[in-house]
């Protein structure tokens, strides 16, 4: 295994290409939609790297069941890791490209901008302080292919496209298909069920279609904790802090006696730590109706409902201020139940007149995240406390109107157009008991009141009327780009985009990209451009109070996140958020020395100025009036520099009576913070403004090297897949109460065997991570008193997973 890993590293990493089976010549002929508006180019002719992932073929044999999980194993610069005990973040996985943030990747659906989620990641996970797009809301059964542009494209598509663009293309084929999948981990948990059906039919007399998809899925929770040594009934939070050995023994003995008296065992006080339970239902459609040779209407979109069940930190009986003993004599572990509604709808018209193509469209998308907290209490209410709370919601709406005009004139493709986008962000308050603190008489506490305990629903404090808001903005953009092709030997793209935002002003960006084939099948390519990312409404206005470990690490306290326009931000001197700006440069080679061998090598450099992040926990006496231990704020706090290289090698080989497809590819990425920007009047040390743990998230919490070797062999009715994916080392900094720990590289092996029962029915069985590889165990100081056995880094903490799948095509 180590020899394989070393060989892969020498090539920079490995990626399983889109067509792990099938006709390679057909793959090369894939037409690219993303990255330029010249629809006559294939992926080997683009001046910037574009991956084309045939999801329908990959998902047939792969263990993964969602778009982000599939991409995580087939694109080396793409990363997605499930989180645990992290509020909303464990219900929506943040995804990254080339080591940048989730909000620096633009997602398109059928070439149209897709809305982000309403969720801000703030639990010190990958993508901390950012807002991403939830790829899991799009059912895999509905996807034909995914195009991943690995290059900055803000000059073409606008905000968010600093790291690249992911364009998801929906199916439009006629016919029917279905898929049934069942899987379970080697520890007999995390059971998965997925059933999907797709149906397509012709619409109209010429080239029209309608395609419908329905998918239902379930993912069970997992438990990846270990026995812990908490001081359950005593005065100390953990035995480690109990003093000398005799004191530790005495505290443990007292606990054991109380546990035995109650007829319990220590297992009754274990934490539930692992993947959240997720259930999801999705209905999507894609349609186009041509009225004649010149005019056609199209529409696509869908609805997704996701229900999640995650777990917060356990409250022990000894936490008198957090636990109502008469309700929970043994303490409790609260559950966070989410209801996430995601809706999208696009409608447009295309008109062709004198070789000019006009495309007018309107795209609407919204995401609503509802919070319900169960198995918990509001300690300040005592025995009168409810045990379930509606804790509020947040939502995000985006409506985009586009007009695109293009024409091919000889060797030139000319395109220009405009865009108007409206966005709205809203926070809704929860039940009063979910956020309020009451006095001993059951009234809302005021200064000087006598209270019985902490207020709000423990684990997740609800949004209050003070948090509630509705904010909106709009932007207007115009763009133009020109491409030039000389007999597929020389390709030149030039693009410019001007955009005006109602809340922060104007931005102008440009890009130039060139590809030159100096010998047949051997080409060089390069690009340079500027980019930007507008601060999201979520980053500007999100605010709440939340439960977290205290700075000392000895108890759970209330902390606050304050909006950028809040009184607290003004008191500490934070500036209004402004756009991030970037410069992107890339250069590479494409080689095809044999008809069945392709090689691409691309290096890149990305400089981001005024990157928006969320600060560390700032303790300042001026925040005492807000009744929090510390506060966090969104700010243009850092500048970063990212550099790396992508390598992709694919080879098809006729072996015996079958065909072997080999894929070797990978990525190396390194991001460094080059400068900090502090408010002049803050007077806070860097450790509080943007501490080592936050620097760690940006620089070293994701693998710098990721690689995979995929072998797919088809012979007769059988298909065999073996895929090794290498996840490089990561570093986790447990500041302020933990330590720095390095997690060594790991190799995960996927296998599957497929058999065509008939021409229409295929059965595939296999495993993800068949050798049950886990990240290194956390050191005690970083593991919340030993409870978090594994940190959810690199490939996550599922362990081995086995699946069976029936595929039907009619």
Tab-separated table of C-alpha atoms in Angstrom, residues 56 117 141 184 199 249 274 353-354 364 501 530 747:
chain	number	residue	atom	x	y	z
A	56	UNK	CA	-24.672	7.965	-14.808
A	117	UNK	CA	-27.814	27.463	1.123
A	141	UNK	CA	-30.612	9.848	-10.815
A	184	UNK	CA	-24.368	-0.618	5.744
A	199	UNK	CA	-38.282	8.832	-17.144
A	249	UNK	CA	-9.626	7.795	42.555
A	274	UNK	CA	-20.741	10.302	14.397
A	353	UNK	CA	-32.154	34.673	-36.055
A	354	UNK	CA	-29.578	35.115	-38.812
A	364	UNK	CA	-35.434	31.253	-9.029
A	501	UNK	CA	-24.072	45.729	-6.255
A	530	UNK	CA	-8.972	38.892	-12.095
A	747	UNK	CA	-5.237	5.203	1.492
